[in-house]
């Protein structure tokens, strides 16, 4: 179950009867030296079919506005397109920073899997338990030594999963278009505060002037996307006489063939 909040961003996400969000997703911009939350009314449904729904909304704060367009596919995949623009046409606005926060319940998110998208996919991952403590406990600059990266500038991860033994959220994106990649600031972070772990996307990390519009996207998938079959984790390790045993592993190398 996905419940929408202001502008059409998720306000609550339930997977296998467990609530993942501790609070609604939020967008905050730094304008004129002030942290400015972008707020708005609920989104409006644009279309709905058996396998796809779409909606649109708008957030605003100070001199900045944000158009939200989203689609939800039949398997729960959410594709968001967010477009920044001046709140008043013809009046450019300088944005020092812009972040998108997803506050998650720490009871459900204890682990992290991130993949850089580099060509050597077996070596391009960072897998860890989320560290204890308060404040920033992980960022996209803090990775395994010699982990390959696909981009010459920045540290954007196109795939980050945050979750636990029962459920989680997958955050992904086609690329970092619309972001402000650099080597000094983390593109993505995890912040811990008591019972909440915040997944943060630092979309703008150094000042930019928005004259007409600036668009970025992200993809969200709650996992599991549907209930898992009984004993699924043992399918490829089950004895031959076990009913419903599976022998075709997801990831099998035979020479140069990947099956």
PDB file of C-alpha atoms in Angstrom:
ATOM      1  CA  UNK A   1       0.000   0.000   0.000  1.00  0.00           C
ATOM      2  CA  UNK A   2       1.295   3.441  -0.954  1.00  0.00           C
ATOM      3  CA  UNK A   3      -0.380   6.569   0.420  1.00  0.00           C
ATOM      4  CA  UNK A   4       0.413   9.896  -1.221  1.00  0.00           C
ATOM      5  CA  UNK A   5       1.066  13.157   0.570  1.00  0.00           C
ATOM      6  CA  UNK A   6       1.726  16.738  -0.456  1.00  0.00           C
ATOM      7  CA  UNK A   7       2.550  17.151  -4.119  1.00  0.00           C
ATOM      8  CA  UNK A   8       2.140  13.445  -4.764  1.00  0.00           C
ATOM      9  CA  UNK A   9       5.233  12.276  -2.888  1.00  0.00           C
ATOM     10  CA  UNK A  10       4.868   9.171  -0.673  1.00  0.00           C
ATOM     11  CA  UNK A  11       3.475   9.782   2.798  1.00  0.00           C
ATOM     12  CA  UNK A  12       3.289   6.110   3.844  1.00  0.00           C
ATOM     13  CA  UNK A  13       4.529   2.856   2.309  1.00  0.00           C
ATOM     14  CA  UNK A  14       3.525  -0.554   3.619  1.00  0.00           C
ATOM     15  CA  UNK A  15       5.190  -3.810   2.553  1.00  0.00           C
ATOM     16  CA  UNK A  16       4.266  -7.241   3.975  1.00  0.00           C
ATOM     17  CA  UNK A  17       2.117  -5.405   6.551  1.00  0.00           C
ATOM     18  CA  UNK A  18       5.102  -3.378   7.785  1.00  0.00           C
ATOM     19  CA  UNK A  19       5.242   0.414   7.587  1.00  0.00           C
ATOM     20  CA  UNK A  20       8.519   1.614   6.112  1.00  0.00           C
ATOM     21  CA  UNK A  21       8.222   5.403   6.389  1.00  0.00           C
ATOM     22  CA  UNK A  22       8.528   7.200   9.698  1.00  0.00           C
ATOM     23  CA  UNK A  23       7.216  10.424   8.124  1.00  0.00           C
ATOM     24  CA  UNK A  24       6.256  11.649   4.639  1.00  0.00           C
ATOM     25  CA  UNK A  25       8.968  12.233   2.047  1.00  0.00           C
ATOM     26  CA  UNK A  26      10.059  15.872   2.045  1.00  0.00           C
ATOM     27  CA  UNK A  27      11.873  18.344  -0.211  1.00  0.00           C
ATOM     28  CA  UNK A  28      13.925  21.174   1.289  1.00  0.00           C
ATOM     29  CA  UNK A  29      15.727  23.949  -0.591  1.00  0.00           C
ATOM     30  CA  UNK A  30      18.290  26.426   0.687  1.00  0.00           C
ATOM     31  CA  UNK A  31      17.290  29.881  -0.569  1.00  0.00           C
ATOM     32  CA  UNK A  32      18.997  33.072   0.540  1.00  0.00           C
ATOM     33  CA  UNK A  33      20.795  31.199   3.301  1.00  0.00           C
ATOM     34  CA  UNK A  34      17.558  29.778   4.716  1.00  0.00           C
ATOM     35  CA  UNK A  35      16.385  26.158   4.716  1.00  0.00           C
ATOM     36  CA  UNK A  36      12.983  26.344   3.006  1.00  0.00           C
ATOM     37  CA  UNK A  37      10.611  23.348   3.022  1.00  0.00           C
ATOM     38  CA  UNK A  38       8.622  22.962  -0.192  1.00  0.00           C
ATOM     39  CA  UNK A  39       4.971  22.297   0.590  1.00  0.00           C
ATOM     40  CA  UNK A  40       1.768  21.907  -1.364  1.00  0.00           C
ATOM     41  CA  UNK A  41      -1.651  20.368  -1.783  1.00  0.00           C
ATOM     42  CA  UNK A  42      -2.395  16.701  -2.566  1.00  0.00           C
ATOM     43  CA  UNK A  43      -1.747  15.556  -6.113  1.00  0.00           C
ATOM     44  CA  UNK A  44      -4.431  15.024  -8.739  1.00  0.00           C
ATOM     45  CA  UNK A  45      -4.924  11.746 -10.560  1.00  0.00           C
ATOM     46  CA  UNK A  46      -4.148  12.122 -14.271  1.00  0.00           C
ATOM     47  CA  UNK A  47      -4.963   8.653 -15.578  1.00  0.00           C
ATOM     48  CA  UNK A  48      -5.510   5.093 -14.404  1.00  0.00           C
ATOM     49  CA  UNK A  49      -5.558   1.771 -16.254  1.00  0.00           C
ATOM     50  CA  UNK A  50      -5.207  -1.830 -15.132  1.00  0.00           C
ATOM     51  CA  UNK A  51      -1.403  -1.662 -15.212  1.00  0.00           C
ATOM     52  CA  UNK A  52      -0.482   2.021 -14.833  1.00  0.00           C
ATOM     53  CA  UNK A  53      -1.599   5.050 -12.845  1.00  0.00           C
ATOM     54  CA  UNK A  54      -0.233   8.577 -13.079  1.00  0.00           C
ATOM     55  CA  UNK A  55      -0.689  11.766 -11.077  1.00  0.00           C
ATOM     56  CA  UNK A  56       0.675  15.305 -10.895  1.00  0.00           C
ATOM     57  CA  UNK A  57       1.257  17.770  -8.078  1.00  0.00           C
ATOM     58  CA  UNK A  58       3.112  20.919  -7.164  1.00  0.00           C
ATOM     59  CA  UNK A  59       5.262  22.032  -4.247  1.00  0.00           C
ATOM     60  CA  UNK A  60       6.521  25.537  -3.530  1.00  0.00           C
ATOM     61  CA  UNK A  61       8.537  27.501  -1.023  1.00  0.00           C
ATOM     62  CA  UNK A  62       9.884  31.045  -1.199  1.00  0.00           C
ATOM     63  CA  UNK A  63      10.738  31.917  -4.797  1.00  0.00           C
ATOM     64  CA  UNK A  64      10.997  28.271  -5.896  1.00  0.00           C
ATOM     65  CA  UNK A  65       8.348  25.893  -7.257  1.00  0.00           C
ATOM     66  CA  UNK A  66       8.564  22.171  -7.957  1.00  0.00           C
ATOM     67  CA  UNK A  67       6.294  20.284 -10.367  1.00  0.00           C
ATOM     68  CA  UNK A  68       5.827  16.606  -9.525  1.00  0.00           C
ATOM     69  CA  UNK A  69       4.817  14.005 -12.102  1.00  0.00           C
ATOM     70  CA  UNK A  70       4.684  10.328 -11.193  1.00  0.00           C
ATOM     71  CA  UNK A  71       3.648   6.963 -12.582  1.00  0.00           C
ATOM     72  CA  UNK A  72       2.914   3.783 -10.645  1.00  0.00           C
ATOM     73  CA  UNK A  73       3.230   0.499 -12.500  1.00  0.00           C
ATOM     74  CA  UNK A  74       1.350  -2.709 -11.718  1.00  0.00           C
ATOM     75  CA  UNK A  75       4.298  -4.182  -9.789  1.00  0.00           C
ATOM     76  CA  UNK A  76       4.658  -1.173  -7.482  1.00  0.00           C
ATOM     77  CA  UNK A  77       7.450   0.627  -9.344  1.00  0.00           C
ATOM     78  CA  UNK A  78       7.195   4.402  -8.886  1.00  0.00           C
ATOM     79  CA  UNK A  79       8.853   6.700 -11.434  1.00  0.00           C
ATOM     80  CA  UNK A  80       9.106  10.347 -10.339  1.00  0.00           C
ATOM     81  CA  UNK A  81       9.942  13.318 -12.549  1.00  0.00           C
ATOM     82  CA  UNK A  82      10.527  16.524 -10.577  1.00  0.00           C
ATOM     83  CA  UNK A  83      10.941  19.876 -12.323  1.00  0.00           C
ATOM     84  CA  UNK A  84      12.245  22.967 -10.538  1.00  0.00           C
ATOM     85  CA  UNK A  85      11.141  26.367 -11.812  1.00  0.00           C
ATOM     86  CA  UNK A  86      10.874  29.936 -10.484  1.00  0.00           C
ATOM     87  CA  UNK A  87       7.641  30.468  -8.543  1.00  0.00           C
ATOM     88  CA  UNK A  88       7.152  33.656 -10.558  1.00  0.00           C
ATOM     89  CA  UNK A  89       7.751  33.389 -14.300  1.00  0.00           C
ATOM     90  CA  UNK A  90      10.695  35.425 -15.538  1.00  0.00           C
ATOM     91  CA  UNK A  91      12.248  35.825 -12.074  1.00  0.00           C
ATOM     92  CA  UNK A  92      15.293  33.504 -11.785  1.00  0.00           C
ATOM     93  CA  UNK A  93      16.012  31.996  -8.372  1.00  0.00           C
ATOM     94  CA  UNK A  94      19.389  30.891  -6.997  1.00  0.00           C
ATOM     95  CA  UNK A  95      19.220  27.541  -5.210  1.00  0.00           C
ATOM     96  CA  UNK A  96      22.200  26.897  -2.927  1.00  0.00           C
ATOM     97  CA  UNK A  97      21.090  23.352  -2.084  1.00  0.00           C
ATOM     98  CA  UNK A  98      18.154  21.028  -2.571  1.00  0.00           C
ATOM     99  CA  UNK A  99      17.570  17.692  -0.876  1.00  0.00           C
ATOM    100  CA  UNK A 100      14.894  15.010  -0.992  1.00  0.00           C
ATOM    101  CA  UNK A 101      14.463  13.113   2.300  1.00  0.00           C
ATOM    102  CA  UNK A 102      12.795   9.777   2.948  1.00  0.00           C
ATOM    103  CA  UNK A 103      12.489   9.244   6.745  1.00  0.00           C
ATOM    104  CA  UNK A 104      12.476   5.464   7.335  1.00  0.00           C
ATOM    105  CA  UNK A 105      11.629   3.460  10.442  1.00  0.00           C
ATOM    106  CA  UNK A 106      14.925   2.218  11.874  1.00  0.00           C
ATOM    107  CA  UNK A 107      13.182  -0.945  13.060  1.00  0.00           C
ATOM    108  CA  UNK A 108      12.731  -1.966   9.406  1.00  0.00           C
ATOM    109  CA  UNK A 109      15.980  -0.695   7.853  1.00  0.00           C
ATOM    110  CA  UNK A 110      19.217  -2.156   9.171  1.00  0.00           C
ATOM    111  CA  UNK A 111      21.088  -2.892   5.939  1.00  0.00           C
ATOM    112  CA  UNK A 112      22.375  -1.149   2.826  1.00  0.00           C
ATOM    113  CA  UNK A 113      23.146  -2.408  -0.679  1.00  0.00           C
ATOM    114  CA  UNK A 114      24.466   0.161  -3.158  1.00  0.00           C
ATOM    115  CA  UNK A 115      25.712  -0.371  -6.705  1.00  0.00           C
ATOM    116  CA  UNK A 116      27.727   2.184  -8.644  1.00  0.00           C
ATOM    117  CA  UNK A 117      26.713   0.873 -12.066  1.00  0.00           C
ATOM    118  CA  UNK A 118      30.325   0.420 -13.164  1.00  0.00           C
ATOM    119  CA  UNK A 119      31.093  -2.134 -15.856  1.00  0.00           C
ATOM    120  CA  UNK A 120      32.460  -4.725 -13.406  1.00  0.00           C
ATOM    121  CA  UNK A 121      29.137  -5.216 -11.648  1.00  0.00           C
ATOM    122  CA  UNK A 122      30.448  -7.922  -9.305  1.00  0.00           C
ATOM    123  CA  UNK A 123      32.947  -5.470  -7.824  1.00  0.00           C
ATOM    124  CA  UNK A 124      30.761  -2.361  -8.052  1.00  0.00           C
ATOM    125  CA  UNK A 125      28.687  -2.877  -4.918  1.00  0.00           C
ATOM    126  CA  UNK A 126      28.812  -1.691  -1.318  1.00  0.00           C
ATOM    127  CA  UNK A 127      27.021  -4.003   1.125  1.00  0.00           C
ATOM    128  CA  UNK A 128      26.924  -3.286   4.849  1.00  0.00           C
ATOM    129  CA  UNK A 129      24.877  -3.044   8.018  1.00  0.00           C
ATOM    130  CA  UNK A 130      23.810   0.520   8.714  1.00  0.00           C
ATOM    131  CA  UNK A 131      26.097   1.853  11.426  1.00  0.00           C
ATOM    132  CA  UNK A 132      24.768   2.876  14.854  1.00  0.00           C
ATOM    133  CA  UNK A 133      25.134   6.391  16.163  1.00  0.00           C
ATOM    134  CA  UNK A 134      23.583   9.773  15.496  1.00  0.00           C
ATOM    135  CA  UNK A 135      23.910  11.998  12.458  1.00  0.00           C
ATOM    136  CA  UNK A 136      25.338  10.928   9.107  1.00  0.00           C
ATOM    137  CA  UNK A 137      26.205   7.210   9.329  1.00  0.00           C
ATOM    138  CA  UNK A 138      26.901   6.599   5.606  1.00  0.00           C
ATOM    139  CA  UNK A 139      27.347   8.607   2.446  1.00  0.00           C
ATOM    140  CA  UNK A 140      28.098   7.818  -1.170  1.00  0.00           C
ATOM    141  CA  UNK A 141      31.750   8.847  -0.722  1.00  0.00           C
ATOM    142  CA  UNK A 142      32.210   6.162   1.961  1.00  0.00           C
ATOM    143  CA  UNK A 143      32.611   2.943  -0.018  1.00  0.00           C
ATOM    144  CA  UNK A 144      34.778  -0.111  -0.271  1.00  0.00           C
ATOM    145  CA  UNK A 145      38.389   0.597  -1.280  1.00  0.00           C
ATOM    146  CA  UNK A 146      39.011   0.463  -5.034  1.00  0.00           C
ATOM    147  CA  UNK A 147      35.312   0.179  -5.796  1.00  0.00           C
ATOM    148  CA  UNK A 148      34.836   0.987  -9.510  1.00  0.00           C
ATOM    149  CA  UNK A 149      32.782   4.032 -10.460  1.00  0.00           C
ATOM    150  CA  UNK A 150      31.116   4.874 -13.771  1.00  0.00           C
ATOM    151  CA  UNK A 151      31.370   8.681 -13.596  1.00  0.00           C
ATOM    152  CA  UNK A 152      34.501  10.858 -13.865  1.00  0.00           C
ATOM    153  CA  UNK A 153      32.967  13.435 -11.506  1.00  0.00           C
ATOM    154  CA  UNK A 154      30.782  12.931  -8.454  1.00  0.00           C
ATOM    155  CA  UNK A 155      29.723   9.923  -6.423  1.00  0.00           C
ATOM    156  CA  UNK A 156      26.134   9.307  -7.497  1.00  0.00           C
ATOM    157  CA  UNK A 157      24.855   5.760  -7.015  1.00  0.00           C
ATOM    158  CA  UNK A 158      22.202   4.736  -9.589  1.00  0.00           C
ATOM    159  CA  UNK A 159      21.045   1.973  -7.246  1.00  0.00           C
ATOM    160  CA  UNK A 160      20.647   2.085  -3.457  1.00  0.00           C
ATOM    161  CA  UNK A 161      18.604  -0.388  -1.423  1.00  0.00           C
ATOM    162  CA  UNK A 162      17.829   0.270   2.243  1.00  0.00           C
ATOM    163  CA  UNK A 163      15.948  -2.349   4.216  1.00  0.00           C
ATOM    164  CA  UNK A 164      15.974  -5.271   6.593  1.00  0.00           C
ATOM    165  CA  UNK A 165      15.169  -8.960   6.779  1.00  0.00           C
ATOM    166  CA  UNK A 166      11.512  -8.500   5.821  1.00  0.00           C
ATOM    167  CA  UNK A 167      11.188  -5.482   3.543  1.00  0.00           C
ATOM    168  CA  UNK A 168      12.929  -2.433   2.155  1.00  0.00           C
ATOM    169  CA  UNK A 169      12.970   0.357  -0.395  1.00  0.00           C
ATOM    170  CA  UNK A 170      14.984   0.445  -3.602  1.00  0.00           C
ATOM    171  CA  UNK A 171      16.016   3.928  -4.757  1.00  0.00           C
ATOM    172  CA  UNK A 172      17.407   4.161  -8.273  1.00  0.00           C
ATOM    173  CA  UNK A 173      17.839   6.456 -11.245  1.00  0.00           C
ATOM    174  CA  UNK A 174      18.887   6.361 -14.872  1.00  0.00           C
ATOM    175  CA  UNK A 175      21.698   8.883 -14.287  1.00  0.00           C
ATOM    176  CA  UNK A 176      22.561  12.073 -12.389  1.00  0.00           C
ATOM    177  CA  UNK A 177      21.144  14.465 -14.975  1.00  0.00           C
ATOM    178  CA  UNK A 178      19.699  17.498 -13.189  1.00  0.00           C
ATOM    179  CA  UNK A 179      21.943  16.985 -10.135  1.00  0.00           C
ATOM    180  CA  UNK A 180      25.120  19.002  -9.393  1.00  0.00           C
ATOM    181  CA  UNK A 181      27.777  16.277  -9.236  1.00  0.00           C
ATOM    182  CA  UNK A 182      31.106  17.071  -7.602  1.00  0.00           C
ATOM    183  CA  UNK A 183      33.710  15.239  -5.554  1.00  0.00           C
ATOM    184  CA  UNK A 184      33.380  17.358  -2.412  1.00  0.00           C
ATOM    185  CA  UNK A 185      29.752  16.619  -1.548  1.00  0.00           C
ATOM    186  CA  UNK A 186      27.949  13.309  -1.144  1.00  0.00           C
ATOM    187  CA  UNK A 187      25.154  12.672  -3.603  1.00  0.00           C
ATOM    188  CA  UNK A 188      23.372  10.317  -1.195  1.00  0.00           C
ATOM    189  CA  UNK A 189      23.475   9.955   2.584  1.00  0.00           C
ATOM    190  CA  UNK A 190      21.967   8.060   5.487  1.00  0.00           C
ATOM    191  CA  UNK A 191      21.244  10.001   8.690  1.00  0.00           C
ATOM    192  CA  UNK A 192      20.232   8.293  11.930  1.00  0.00           C
ATOM    193  CA  UNK A 193      18.194  10.069  14.608  1.00  0.00           C
ATOM    194  CA  UNK A 194      16.761   7.757  17.247  1.00  0.00           C
ATOM    195  CA  UNK A 195      14.082   5.550  15.725  1.00  0.00           C
ATOM    196  CA  UNK A 196      14.450   7.144  12.280  1.00  0.00           C
ATOM    197  CA  UNK A 197      16.949   6.592   9.470  1.00  0.00           C
ATOM    198  CA  UNK A 198      16.728   9.237   6.740  1.00  0.00           C
ATOM    199  CA  UNK A 199      17.753   8.395   3.174  1.00  0.00           C
ATOM    200  CA  UNK A 200      18.795  11.714   1.638  1.00  0.00           C
ATOM    201  CA  UNK A 201      19.346  12.648  -1.999  1.00  0.00           C
ATOM    202  CA  UNK A 202      21.452  15.823  -2.281  1.00  0.00           C
ATOM    203  CA  UNK A 203      20.198  16.742  -5.726  1.00  0.00           C
ATOM    204  CA  UNK A 204      21.730  20.229  -5.647  1.00  0.00           C
ATOM    205  CA  UNK A 205      24.858  20.552  -3.533  1.00  0.00           C
ATOM    206  CA  UNK A 206      26.357  23.763  -4.890  1.00  0.00           C
ATOM    207  CA  UNK A 207      24.594  26.972  -6.012  1.00  0.00           C
ATOM    208  CA  UNK A 208      22.733  26.960  -9.317  1.00  0.00           C
ATOM    209  CA  UNK A 209      20.440  29.565 -10.840  1.00  0.00           C
ATOM    210  CA  UNK A 210      17.118  28.247 -12.070  1.00  0.00           C
ATOM    211  CA  UNK A 211      15.926  30.533 -14.853  1.00  0.00           C
ATOM    212  CA  UNK A 212      13.262  28.430 -16.560  1.00  0.00           C
ATOM    213  CA  UNK A 213      13.298  24.810 -15.399  1.00  0.00           C
ATOM    214  CA  UNK A 214      15.604  22.061 -14.148  1.00  0.00           C
ATOM    215  CA  UNK A 215      14.456  18.421 -14.121  1.00  0.00           C
ATOM    216  CA  UNK A 216      15.648  15.313 -12.308  1.00  0.00           C
ATOM    217  CA  UNK A 217      14.153  11.860 -11.840  1.00  0.00           C
ATOM    218  CA  UNK A 218      14.266   8.969  -9.412  1.00  0.00           C
ATOM    219  CA  UNK A 219      12.724   5.522  -9.197  1.00  0.00           C
ATOM    220  CA  UNK A 220      11.261   3.975  -6.066  1.00  0.00           C
ATOM    221  CA  UNK A 221      10.285   0.345  -5.512  1.00  0.00           C
ATOM    222  CA  UNK A 222       9.162  -1.099  -2.225  1.00  0.00           C
ATOM    223  CA  UNK A 223      10.359  -4.644  -1.686  1.00  0.00           C
ATOM    224  CA  UNK A 224       9.176  -7.293  -1.770  1.00  0.00           C
ATOM    225  CA  UNK A 225       6.915  -6.037  -4.544  1.00  0.00           C
ATOM    226  CA  UNK A 226       4.523  -8.873  -3.718  1.00  0.00           C
ATOM    227  CA  UNK A 227       4.460 -11.662  -1.088  1.00  0.00           C
ATOM    228  CA  UNK A 228       7.287 -14.161  -1.527  1.00  0.00           C
ATOM    229  CA  UNK A 229       6.413 -17.828  -2.174  1.00  0.00           C
ATOM    230  CA  UNK A 230       6.890 -20.174   0.792  1.00  0.00           C
ATOM    231  CA  UNK A 231      10.485 -21.351   1.263  1.00  0.00           C
ATOM    232  CA  UNK A 232      11.621 -19.274  -1.735  1.00  0.00           C
ATOM    233  CA  UNK A 233      15.112 -18.762  -0.329  1.00  0.00           C
ATOM    234  CA  UNK A 234      15.777 -22.500  -0.367  1.00  0.00           C
ATOM    235  CA  UNK A 235      14.649 -23.182  -3.912  1.00  0.00           C
ATOM    236  CA  UNK A 236      18.115 -23.386  -5.435  1.00  0.00           C
ATOM    237  CA  UNK A 237      19.572 -25.375  -2.534  1.00  0.00           C
ATOM    238  CA  UNK A 238      16.817 -27.902  -1.929  1.00  0.00           C
ATOM    239  CA  UNK A 239      17.408 -31.679  -2.134  1.00  0.00           C
ATOM    240  CA  UNK A 240      16.311 -33.252  -5.399  1.00  0.00           C
ATOM    241  CA  UNK A 241      13.353 -34.998  -3.793  1.00  0.00           C
ATOM    242  CA  UNK A 242      11.953 -31.728  -2.412  1.00  0.00           C
ATOM    243  CA  UNK A 243       8.764 -30.567  -4.139  1.00  0.00           C
ATOM    244  CA  UNK A 244       9.184 -27.370  -6.185  1.00  0.00           C
ATOM    245  CA  UNK A 245      12.990 -27.516  -5.996  1.00  0.00           C
ATOM    246  CA  UNK A 246      14.795 -25.129  -8.342  1.00  0.00           C
ATOM    247  CA  UNK A 247      18.192 -25.648  -9.952  1.00  0.00           C
ATOM    248  CA  UNK A 248      18.424 -22.675 -12.314  1.00  0.00           C
ATOM    249  CA  UNK A 249      20.309 -20.082 -10.262  1.00  0.00           C
ATOM    250  CA  UNK A 250      19.620 -16.437 -10.987  1.00  0.00           C
ATOM    251  CA  UNK A 251      23.284 -15.750 -11.668  1.00  0.00           C
ATOM    252  CA  UNK A 252      25.169 -18.606 -13.403  1.00  0.00           C
ATOM    253  CA  UNK A 253      28.339 -18.185 -15.468  1.00  0.00           C
ATOM    254  CA  UNK A 254      29.164 -20.808 -18.098  1.00  0.00           C
ATOM    255  CA  UNK A 255      32.236 -19.535 -19.940  1.00  0.00           C
ATOM    256  CA  UNK A 256      31.244 -16.152 -21.312  1.00  0.00           C
ATOM    257  CA  UNK A 257      27.524 -16.890 -21.255  1.00  0.00           C
ATOM    258  CA  UNK A 258      25.386 -15.348 -18.532  1.00  0.00           C
ATOM    259  CA  UNK A 259      22.143 -17.282 -18.091  1.00  0.00           C
TER     260      UNK A 259
END
